[in-house]
XYZ file of C-alpha atoms in Angstrom:
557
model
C -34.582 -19.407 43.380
C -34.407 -22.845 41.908
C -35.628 -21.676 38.602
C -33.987 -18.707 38.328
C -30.621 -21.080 38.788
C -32.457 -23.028 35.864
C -32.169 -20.218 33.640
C -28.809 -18.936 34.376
C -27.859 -22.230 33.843
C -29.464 -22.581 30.120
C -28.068 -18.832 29.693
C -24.810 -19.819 30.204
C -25.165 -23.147 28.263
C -26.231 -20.362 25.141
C -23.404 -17.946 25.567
C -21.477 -20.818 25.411
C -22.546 -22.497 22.277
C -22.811 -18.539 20.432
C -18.701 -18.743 21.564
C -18.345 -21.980 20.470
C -19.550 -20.797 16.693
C -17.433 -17.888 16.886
C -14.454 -20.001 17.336
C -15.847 -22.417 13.800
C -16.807 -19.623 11.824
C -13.191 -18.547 12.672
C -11.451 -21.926 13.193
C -8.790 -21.622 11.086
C -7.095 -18.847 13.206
C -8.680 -19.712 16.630
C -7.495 -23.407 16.373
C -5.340 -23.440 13.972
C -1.651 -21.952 12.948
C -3.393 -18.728 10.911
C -3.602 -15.057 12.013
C -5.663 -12.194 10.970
C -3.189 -10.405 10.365
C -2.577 -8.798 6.720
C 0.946 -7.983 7.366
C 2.339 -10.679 4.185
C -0.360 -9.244 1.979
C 1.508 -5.378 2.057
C 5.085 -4.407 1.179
C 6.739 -2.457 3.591
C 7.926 -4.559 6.318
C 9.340 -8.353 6.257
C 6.623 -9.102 3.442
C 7.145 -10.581 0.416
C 4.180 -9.077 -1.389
C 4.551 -6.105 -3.749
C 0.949 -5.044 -4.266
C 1.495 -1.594 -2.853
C 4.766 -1.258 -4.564
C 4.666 -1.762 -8.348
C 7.965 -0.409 -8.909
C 10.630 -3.973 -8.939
C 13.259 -1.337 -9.508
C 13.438 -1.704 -5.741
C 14.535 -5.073 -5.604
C 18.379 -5.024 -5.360
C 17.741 -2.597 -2.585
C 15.851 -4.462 -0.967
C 17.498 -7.883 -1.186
C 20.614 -5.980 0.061
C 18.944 -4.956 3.366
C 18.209 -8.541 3.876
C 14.011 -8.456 2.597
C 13.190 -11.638 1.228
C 12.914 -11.492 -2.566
C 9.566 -9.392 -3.689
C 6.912 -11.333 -5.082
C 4.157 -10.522 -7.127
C 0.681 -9.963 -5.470
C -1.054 -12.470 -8.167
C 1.510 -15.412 -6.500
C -0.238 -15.236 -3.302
C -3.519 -16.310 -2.031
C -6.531 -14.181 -2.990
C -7.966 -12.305 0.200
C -11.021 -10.280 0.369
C -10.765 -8.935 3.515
C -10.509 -4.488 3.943
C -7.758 -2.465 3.576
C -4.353 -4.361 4.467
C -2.359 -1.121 4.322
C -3.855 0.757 7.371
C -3.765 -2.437 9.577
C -0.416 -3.549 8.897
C 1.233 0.271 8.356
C -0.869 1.610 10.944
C -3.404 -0.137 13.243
C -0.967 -2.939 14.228
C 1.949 -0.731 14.882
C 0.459 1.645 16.860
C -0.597 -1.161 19.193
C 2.969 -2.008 19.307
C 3.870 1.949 20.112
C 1.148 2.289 23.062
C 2.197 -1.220 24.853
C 6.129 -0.437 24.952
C 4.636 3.314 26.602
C 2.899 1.263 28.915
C 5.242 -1.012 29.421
C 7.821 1.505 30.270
C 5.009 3.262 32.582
C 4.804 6.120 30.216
C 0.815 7.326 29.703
C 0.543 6.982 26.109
C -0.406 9.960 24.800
C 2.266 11.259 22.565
C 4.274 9.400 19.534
C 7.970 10.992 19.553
C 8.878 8.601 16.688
C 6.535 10.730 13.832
C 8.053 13.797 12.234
C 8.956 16.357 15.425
C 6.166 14.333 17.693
C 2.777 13.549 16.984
C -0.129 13.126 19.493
C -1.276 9.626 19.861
C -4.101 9.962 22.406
C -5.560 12.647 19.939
C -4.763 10.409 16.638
C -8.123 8.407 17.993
C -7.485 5.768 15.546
C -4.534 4.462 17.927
C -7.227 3.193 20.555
C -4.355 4.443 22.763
C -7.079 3.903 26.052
C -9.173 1.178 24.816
C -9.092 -1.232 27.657
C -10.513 -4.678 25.055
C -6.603 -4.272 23.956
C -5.722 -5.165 27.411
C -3.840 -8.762 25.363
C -2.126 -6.538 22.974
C -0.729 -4.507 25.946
C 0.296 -7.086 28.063
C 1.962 -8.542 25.572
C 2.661 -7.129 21.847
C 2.729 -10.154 19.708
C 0.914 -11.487 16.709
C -0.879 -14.030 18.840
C -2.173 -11.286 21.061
C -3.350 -9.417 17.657
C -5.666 -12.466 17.166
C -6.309 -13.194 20.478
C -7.981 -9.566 20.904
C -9.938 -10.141 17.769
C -11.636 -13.515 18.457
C -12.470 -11.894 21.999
C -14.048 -9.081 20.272
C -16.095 -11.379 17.896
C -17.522 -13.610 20.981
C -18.005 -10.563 23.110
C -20.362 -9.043 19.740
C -22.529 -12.506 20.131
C -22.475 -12.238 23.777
C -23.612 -8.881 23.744
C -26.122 -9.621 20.877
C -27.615 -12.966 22.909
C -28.022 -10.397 25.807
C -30.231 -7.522 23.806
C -32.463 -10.401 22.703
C -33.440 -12.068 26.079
C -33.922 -8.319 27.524
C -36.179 -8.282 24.430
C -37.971 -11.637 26.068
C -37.089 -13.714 23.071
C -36.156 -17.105 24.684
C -32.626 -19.215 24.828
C -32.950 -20.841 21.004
C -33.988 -17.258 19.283
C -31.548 -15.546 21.129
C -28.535 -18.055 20.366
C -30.101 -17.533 16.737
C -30.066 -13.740 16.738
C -26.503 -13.761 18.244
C -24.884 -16.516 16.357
C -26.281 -14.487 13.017
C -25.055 -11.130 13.830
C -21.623 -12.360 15.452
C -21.619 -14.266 11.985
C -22.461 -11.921 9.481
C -20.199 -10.890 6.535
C -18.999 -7.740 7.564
C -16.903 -9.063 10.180
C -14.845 -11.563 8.175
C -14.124 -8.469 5.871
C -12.945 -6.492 8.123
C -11.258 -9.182 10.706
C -7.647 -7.853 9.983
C -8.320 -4.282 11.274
C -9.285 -4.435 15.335
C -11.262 -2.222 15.111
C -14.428 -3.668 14.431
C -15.070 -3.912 18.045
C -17.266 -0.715 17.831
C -20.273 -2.864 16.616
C -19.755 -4.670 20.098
C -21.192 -1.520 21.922
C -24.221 -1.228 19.640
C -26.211 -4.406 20.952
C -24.663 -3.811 24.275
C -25.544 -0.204 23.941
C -29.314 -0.919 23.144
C -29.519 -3.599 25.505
C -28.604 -0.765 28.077
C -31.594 1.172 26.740
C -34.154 -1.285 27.533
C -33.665 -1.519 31.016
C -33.375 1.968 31.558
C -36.514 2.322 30.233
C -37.570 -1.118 31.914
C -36.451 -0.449 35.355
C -36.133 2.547 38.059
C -32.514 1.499 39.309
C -29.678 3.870 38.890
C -27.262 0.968 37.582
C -28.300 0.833 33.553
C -27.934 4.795 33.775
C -24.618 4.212 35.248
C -24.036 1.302 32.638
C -25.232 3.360 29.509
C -23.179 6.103 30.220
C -19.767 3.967 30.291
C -20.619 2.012 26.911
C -21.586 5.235 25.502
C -18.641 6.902 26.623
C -16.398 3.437 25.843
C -17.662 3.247 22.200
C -15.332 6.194 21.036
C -12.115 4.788 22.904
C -11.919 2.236 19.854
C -11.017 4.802 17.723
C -13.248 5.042 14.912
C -15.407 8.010 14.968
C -17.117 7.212 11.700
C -18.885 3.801 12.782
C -19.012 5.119 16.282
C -21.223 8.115 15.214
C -23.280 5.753 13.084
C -23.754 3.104 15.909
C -24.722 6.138 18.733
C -27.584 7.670 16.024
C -28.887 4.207 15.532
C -29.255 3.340 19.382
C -30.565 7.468 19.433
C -33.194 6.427 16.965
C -34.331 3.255 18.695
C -34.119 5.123 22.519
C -36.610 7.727 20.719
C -39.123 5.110 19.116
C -39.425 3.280 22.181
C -39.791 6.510 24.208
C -43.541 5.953 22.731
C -43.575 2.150 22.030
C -43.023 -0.830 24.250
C -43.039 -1.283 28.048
C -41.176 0.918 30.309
C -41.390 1.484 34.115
C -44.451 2.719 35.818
C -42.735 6.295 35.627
C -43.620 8.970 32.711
C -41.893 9.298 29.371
C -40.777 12.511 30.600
C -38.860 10.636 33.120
C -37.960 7.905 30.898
C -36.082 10.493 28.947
C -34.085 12.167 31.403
C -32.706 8.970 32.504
C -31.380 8.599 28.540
C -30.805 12.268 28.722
C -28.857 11.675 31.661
C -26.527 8.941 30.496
C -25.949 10.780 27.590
C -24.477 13.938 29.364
C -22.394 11.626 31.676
C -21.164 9.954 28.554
C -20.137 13.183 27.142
C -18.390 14.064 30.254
C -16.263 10.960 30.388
C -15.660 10.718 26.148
C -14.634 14.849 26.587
C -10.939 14.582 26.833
C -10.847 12.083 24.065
C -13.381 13.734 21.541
C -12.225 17.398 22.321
C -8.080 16.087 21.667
C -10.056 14.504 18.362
C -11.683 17.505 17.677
C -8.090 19.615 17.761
C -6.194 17.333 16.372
C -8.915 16.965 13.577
C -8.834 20.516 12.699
C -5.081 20.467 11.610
C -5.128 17.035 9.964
C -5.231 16.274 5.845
C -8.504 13.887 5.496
C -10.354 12.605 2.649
C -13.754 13.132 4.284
C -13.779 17.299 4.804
C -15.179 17.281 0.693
C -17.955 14.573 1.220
C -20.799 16.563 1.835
C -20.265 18.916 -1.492
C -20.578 15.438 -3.401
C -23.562 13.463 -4.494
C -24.231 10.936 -1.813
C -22.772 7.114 -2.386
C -25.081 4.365 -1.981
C -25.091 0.986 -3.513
C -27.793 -0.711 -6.087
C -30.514 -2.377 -3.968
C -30.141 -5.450 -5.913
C -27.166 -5.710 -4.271
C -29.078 -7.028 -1.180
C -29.033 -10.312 -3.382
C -25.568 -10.670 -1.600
C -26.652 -10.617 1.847
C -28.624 -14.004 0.785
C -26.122 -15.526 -1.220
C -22.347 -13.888 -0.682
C -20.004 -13.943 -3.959
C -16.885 -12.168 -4.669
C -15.050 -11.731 -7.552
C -11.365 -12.431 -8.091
C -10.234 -9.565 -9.575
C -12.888 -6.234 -7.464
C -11.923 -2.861 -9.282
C -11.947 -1.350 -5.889
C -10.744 -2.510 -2.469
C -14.803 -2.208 -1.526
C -16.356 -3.856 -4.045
C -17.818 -7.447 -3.645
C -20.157 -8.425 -0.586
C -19.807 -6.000 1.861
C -22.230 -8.237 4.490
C -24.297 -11.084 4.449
C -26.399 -12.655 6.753
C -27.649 -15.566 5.093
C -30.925 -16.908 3.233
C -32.462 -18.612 6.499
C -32.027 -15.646 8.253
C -33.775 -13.158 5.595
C -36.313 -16.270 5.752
C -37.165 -16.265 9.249
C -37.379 -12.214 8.956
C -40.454 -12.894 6.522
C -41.766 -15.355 9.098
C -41.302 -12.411 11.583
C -42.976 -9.583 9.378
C -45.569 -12.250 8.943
C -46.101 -12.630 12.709
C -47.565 -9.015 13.515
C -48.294 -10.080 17.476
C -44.685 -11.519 18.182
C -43.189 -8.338 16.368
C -45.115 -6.353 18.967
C -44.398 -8.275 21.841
C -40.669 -8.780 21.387
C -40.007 -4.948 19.918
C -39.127 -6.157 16.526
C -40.470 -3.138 15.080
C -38.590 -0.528 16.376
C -35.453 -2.541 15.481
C -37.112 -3.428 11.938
C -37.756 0.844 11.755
C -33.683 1.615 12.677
C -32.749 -1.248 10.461
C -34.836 0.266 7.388
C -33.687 3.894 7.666
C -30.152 2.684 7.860
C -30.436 0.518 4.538
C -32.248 3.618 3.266
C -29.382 5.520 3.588
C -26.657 3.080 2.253
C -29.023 1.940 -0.764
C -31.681 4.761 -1.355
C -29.953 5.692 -4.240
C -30.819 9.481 -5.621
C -33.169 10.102 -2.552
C -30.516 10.151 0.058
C -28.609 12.619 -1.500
C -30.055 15.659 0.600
C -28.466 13.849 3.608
C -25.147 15.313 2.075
C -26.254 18.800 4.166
C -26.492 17.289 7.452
C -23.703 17.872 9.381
C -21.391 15.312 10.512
C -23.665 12.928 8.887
C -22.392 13.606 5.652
C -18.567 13.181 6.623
C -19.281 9.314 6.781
C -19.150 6.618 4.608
C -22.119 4.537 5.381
C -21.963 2.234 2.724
C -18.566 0.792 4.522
C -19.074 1.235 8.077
C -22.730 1.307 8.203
C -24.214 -2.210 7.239
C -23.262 -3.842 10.264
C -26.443 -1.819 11.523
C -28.703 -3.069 9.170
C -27.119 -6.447 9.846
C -27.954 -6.830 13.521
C -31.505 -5.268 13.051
C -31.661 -8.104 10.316
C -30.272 -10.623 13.370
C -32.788 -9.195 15.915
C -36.412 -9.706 13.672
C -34.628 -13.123 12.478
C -34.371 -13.905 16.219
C -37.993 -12.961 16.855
C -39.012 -14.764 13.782
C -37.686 -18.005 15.328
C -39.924 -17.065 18.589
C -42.523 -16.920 16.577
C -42.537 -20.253 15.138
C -41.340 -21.377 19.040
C -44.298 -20.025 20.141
C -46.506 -20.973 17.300
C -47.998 -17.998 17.094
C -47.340 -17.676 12.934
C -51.000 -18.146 10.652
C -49.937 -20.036 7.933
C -51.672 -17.951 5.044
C -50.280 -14.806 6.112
C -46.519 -16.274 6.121
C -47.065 -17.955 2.758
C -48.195 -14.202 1.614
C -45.200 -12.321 2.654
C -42.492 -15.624 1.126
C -44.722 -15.286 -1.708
C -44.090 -11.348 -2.068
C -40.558 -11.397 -1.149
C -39.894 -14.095 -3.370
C -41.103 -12.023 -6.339
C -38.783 -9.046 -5.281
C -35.952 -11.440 -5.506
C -36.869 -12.040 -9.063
C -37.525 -8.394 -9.781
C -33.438 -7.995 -8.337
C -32.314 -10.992 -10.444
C -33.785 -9.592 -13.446
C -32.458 -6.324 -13.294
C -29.081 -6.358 -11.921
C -26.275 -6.544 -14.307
C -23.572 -7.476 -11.535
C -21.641 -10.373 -11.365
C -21.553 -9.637 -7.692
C -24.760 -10.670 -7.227
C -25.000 -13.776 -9.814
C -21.335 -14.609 -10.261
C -19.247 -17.348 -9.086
C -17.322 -17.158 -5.956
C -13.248 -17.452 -7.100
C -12.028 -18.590 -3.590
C -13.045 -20.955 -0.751
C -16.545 -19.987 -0.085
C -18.971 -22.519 0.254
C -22.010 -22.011 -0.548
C -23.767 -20.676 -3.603
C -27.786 -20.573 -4.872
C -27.777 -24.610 -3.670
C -26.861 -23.527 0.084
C -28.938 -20.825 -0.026
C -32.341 -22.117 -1.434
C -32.053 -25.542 0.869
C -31.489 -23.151 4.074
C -34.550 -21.547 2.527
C -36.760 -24.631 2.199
C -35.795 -26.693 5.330
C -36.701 -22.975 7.326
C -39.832 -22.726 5.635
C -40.943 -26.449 5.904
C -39.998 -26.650 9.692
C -41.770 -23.797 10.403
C -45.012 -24.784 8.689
C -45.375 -28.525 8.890
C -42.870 -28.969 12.689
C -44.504 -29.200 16.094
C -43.486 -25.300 17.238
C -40.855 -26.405 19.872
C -39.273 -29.120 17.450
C -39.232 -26.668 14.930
C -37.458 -24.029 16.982
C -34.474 -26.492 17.424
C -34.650 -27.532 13.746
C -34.689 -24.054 12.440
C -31.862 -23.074 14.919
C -29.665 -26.092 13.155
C -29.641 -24.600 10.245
C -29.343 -21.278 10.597
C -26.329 -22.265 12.373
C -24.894 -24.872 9.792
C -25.856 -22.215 6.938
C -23.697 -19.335 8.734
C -20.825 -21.523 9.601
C -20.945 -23.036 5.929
C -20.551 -19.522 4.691
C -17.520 -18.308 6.683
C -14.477 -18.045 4.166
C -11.824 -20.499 4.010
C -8.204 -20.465 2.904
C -7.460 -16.131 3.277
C -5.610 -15.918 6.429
C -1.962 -15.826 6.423
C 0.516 -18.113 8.681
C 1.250 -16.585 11.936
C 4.495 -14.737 11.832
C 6.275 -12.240 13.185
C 4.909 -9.296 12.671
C 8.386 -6.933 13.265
C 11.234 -9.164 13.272
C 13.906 -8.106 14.209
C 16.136 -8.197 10.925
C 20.282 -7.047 10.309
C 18.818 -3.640 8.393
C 16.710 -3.016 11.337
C 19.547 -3.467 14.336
C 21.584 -1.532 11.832
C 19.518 1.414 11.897
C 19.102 1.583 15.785
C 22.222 1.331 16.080
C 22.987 4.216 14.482
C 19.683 6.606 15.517
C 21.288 5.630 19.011
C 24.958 6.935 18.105
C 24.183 10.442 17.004
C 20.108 10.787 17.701
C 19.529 10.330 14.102
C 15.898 9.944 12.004
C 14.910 7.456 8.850
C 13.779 7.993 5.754
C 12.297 5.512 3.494
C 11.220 5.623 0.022
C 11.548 2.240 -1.037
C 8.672 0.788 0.310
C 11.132 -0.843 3.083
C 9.305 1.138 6.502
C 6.765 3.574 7.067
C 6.199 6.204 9.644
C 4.229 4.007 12.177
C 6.363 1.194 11.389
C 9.352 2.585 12.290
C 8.346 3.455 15.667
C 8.001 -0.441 16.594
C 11.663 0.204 16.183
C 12.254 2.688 18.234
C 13.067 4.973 15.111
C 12.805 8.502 14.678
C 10.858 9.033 11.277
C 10.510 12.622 9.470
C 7.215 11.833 7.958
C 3.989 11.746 10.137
């Protein structure tokens, strides 16, 4: 009893200390007066910016409705973060629309403020029943908005930390596994849009997984079947989808590798099996709403699968070691899309190297999801007859997708670190595999004619070939030349330092208001009350979501 209090103890001290680099990596906005909000970056609202509205014809109309003077884009800050448009026009509105429902004890499942109604349950993308909005609900303000997203960044380490002691990897790899994946690049891009919470189920998700498969009790069954079912209430379906194959994929590879309860695989399966079907059960009124409301809708992605496949150069990989973005991307996707960090891609060597610990801590299932998923985002010509398989081929994996790749890149770094805790790694063999993947490197620097991958970062990033090569060399000399438990805690420093040195300064905006309440606004409600009346805009003043904060009937939908 005693040492089981011992270990809660030093598990609690961990999930602590994974929080506690959550709120660095993010310490502008977590302790400081920033938001993650995008809502100055867009026209359309209070914001000065004009980036999405290139026409300054606009400007006396504007200026007479009491918007602040319109600025060009190249004025402001330079912010790589995802798509401003759909969280400020869409994302953070619609928060705004289900909390006043709720507020006035309405269920929120229909938006009478879009054309002649509009579902909003159905429009999944409105997380209308997501209960991690529960701050946003209680209370829709900009501080909320951020509140909700550093909760959803600790609870993706938490998660995380939890998948790799069910794994057996001990306190210091797990805090490394979770501070890496809670950490990695993909996040920071897409911080602004709350929806990134759906990479939150996939740890917890496979976590899930291995005690079902560990244990006879009915509660993981139970458990699986709620984050399964929970995963679609954030809204997404295209990361969601790509999140439930990748746990499908690792519950079928450890169907025949890696300990399960004394009970056959067989049984094993219908214990999955059985999740599953509750899941489906619980998601149905959700996904079958989707599935109507998907039917009628205008989307990009119905024309995917009768293209080639996109994937991105493999050299590109380059970034996840050392991230760089340009100034000036000629798309809103270019630059890094994810990184992880060079002592993290070290200590995966170390792991690869380490053929025992990958066996006894499952890092090869994880390593086998991992690959298939960067197969797909950069295997090039090969992946294109994955354009035929349905469903698949309506996603974009090279947006949504890397986050996969990224916490299967967490999980062997965070057995890699057991390794050398252990000291289990043979020197020769881990010299072999730097050795080999050092030469790869050079094959990728040679060939690649990006400046993503060998340019110069134009904003606050820190960090650069320096950072990255002495991550690379304090990792590999700890590891080879450190007592094993001394070298755990060294390697753990600066994997830690390395991640938190690469989290981007200087893009997020002051906290604001995100709707004020302005003359032209009281105005209008004022007269939609008088005579039931509906807006119009086509000055880049409101859009359809928008107006709803308002209370205002809008034609378009």
């Amino acid at each position: 009893m005693r040492r089981l209090a011992h270990r809660s103890w030093r598990d609690a001290l961990c999930v602590f200390a994974v929080c506690v680099v959550v709120v660095i990596g993010y310490s502008e906005v977590a302790l400081g007066n920033k938001t993650f909000s995008m809502q100055d970056r867009v026209s359309g609202l209070d914001g000065p910016a004009c980036s999405f509205a290139p026409d300054r014809g606009s400007d006396s109309v504007r200026s007479s409705l009491g918007f602040p003077e319109c600025v060009s884009i190249e004025t402001h800050r330079f912010d790589f973060r995802r798509d401003p448009g759909a969280s400020s026009w869409q994302m953070n509105a619609w928060a705004h629309v289900v909390g006043t429902q709720i507020d006035e004890g309405e269920i929120p499942i229909w938006n009478p403020f879009q054309g002649i109604g509009a579902p909003l349950a159905g429009n999944m993308q409105t997380a209308a029943f997501d209960p991690l909005l529960l701050p946003m609900r209680l209370q829709t303000s900009q501080r909320a908005f951020d509140l909700s997203v550093l909760i959803g960044l600790m609870l993706i380490g938490i998660a995380t930390y939890a998948f790799a002691r069910v794994l057996g990897l001990l306190f210091v790899a797990s805090t490394v596994a979770a501070s890496i994946f809670a950490l990695s690049g993909w996040f920071f891009g897409y911080s602004n849009n709350e929806w990134f919470r759906t990479y939150l189920y996939l740890p917890l998700i496979l976590c899930l997984v291995e005690i079902c498969l560990r244990s006879r009790r009915a509660w993981p069954v139970a458990g699986l079947a709620v984050a399964l079912a929970g995963i679609w209430t954030v809204g997404m379906p295209e990361p969601a989808f790509m999140a439930v194959g990748a746990s499908s994929m690792y519950a079928l590879l450890r169907l025949f590798r890696g300990p399960r309860s004394p009970v056959s695989r067989w049984a094993s399966a219908l214990r999955l099996s059985t999740a599953a079907a509750i899941a489906l059960a619980l998601a149905a009124p959700l996904l079958l709403t989707f599935g109507e409301y998907l039917g009628v809708s205008h989307n990009i992605h119905k024309g995917l699968g009768a293209q080639p496949q996109g994937t991105l150069p493999i050299q590109s990989l380059l970034n996840w070691v050392v991230p760089t973005i340009g100034e000036t991307p000629s798309s809103v996707y270019d630059g890094t899309s994810n990184w992880v960090g060079a002592s993290a891609f070290m200590l995966v060597l170390i792991a690869i190297a380490s053929p025992r610990a990958m066996k006894r801590y499952l890092g090869w299932p994880i390593l086998v999801v991992g690959i298939a998923v960067a197969f797909k985002i950069f295997g090039g010509g090969l992946v294109d007859w994955t354009r035929h398989i349905p469903i698949s081929n309506l996603a974009l994996w090279t947006v949504f997708g890397t986050p996969i790749l990224a916490l299967a890149l967490a999980i062997v770094a965070g057995v890699g670190a057991q390794a050398v805790s252990d000291g289990s790694i043979e020197q020769r063999r881990v010299l072999g595999v730097i050795g080999t993947g050092f030469l790869v490197a050079i094959v990728f620097v040679a060939t690649t004619k990006s400046h993503l991958a060998l340019g110069r970062s134009n904003f606050d990033l820190f960090g650069g070939w320096g950072l990255a090569a002495a991550s690379f060399v304090a990792v590999v000399l700890a590891a080879l030349f450190l007592r094993p438990r001394r070298a755990s805690w060294v390697i753990a420093g600066v994997v830690l330092m390395e991640l938190v040195l690469l989290a981007p300064r200087g893009v997020y905006g002051e906290q604001s208001d995100p709707f004020p309440q302005t003359d032209w606004a009281s105005f209008l409600q004022r007269e939609a009350a008088r005579d039931y009346g509906r807006v119009y805009s086509a000055q880049d003043l409101l859009y359809p979501n928008t107006a709803g904060v308002y209370g205002l009937g809008d034609h378009r939908m």
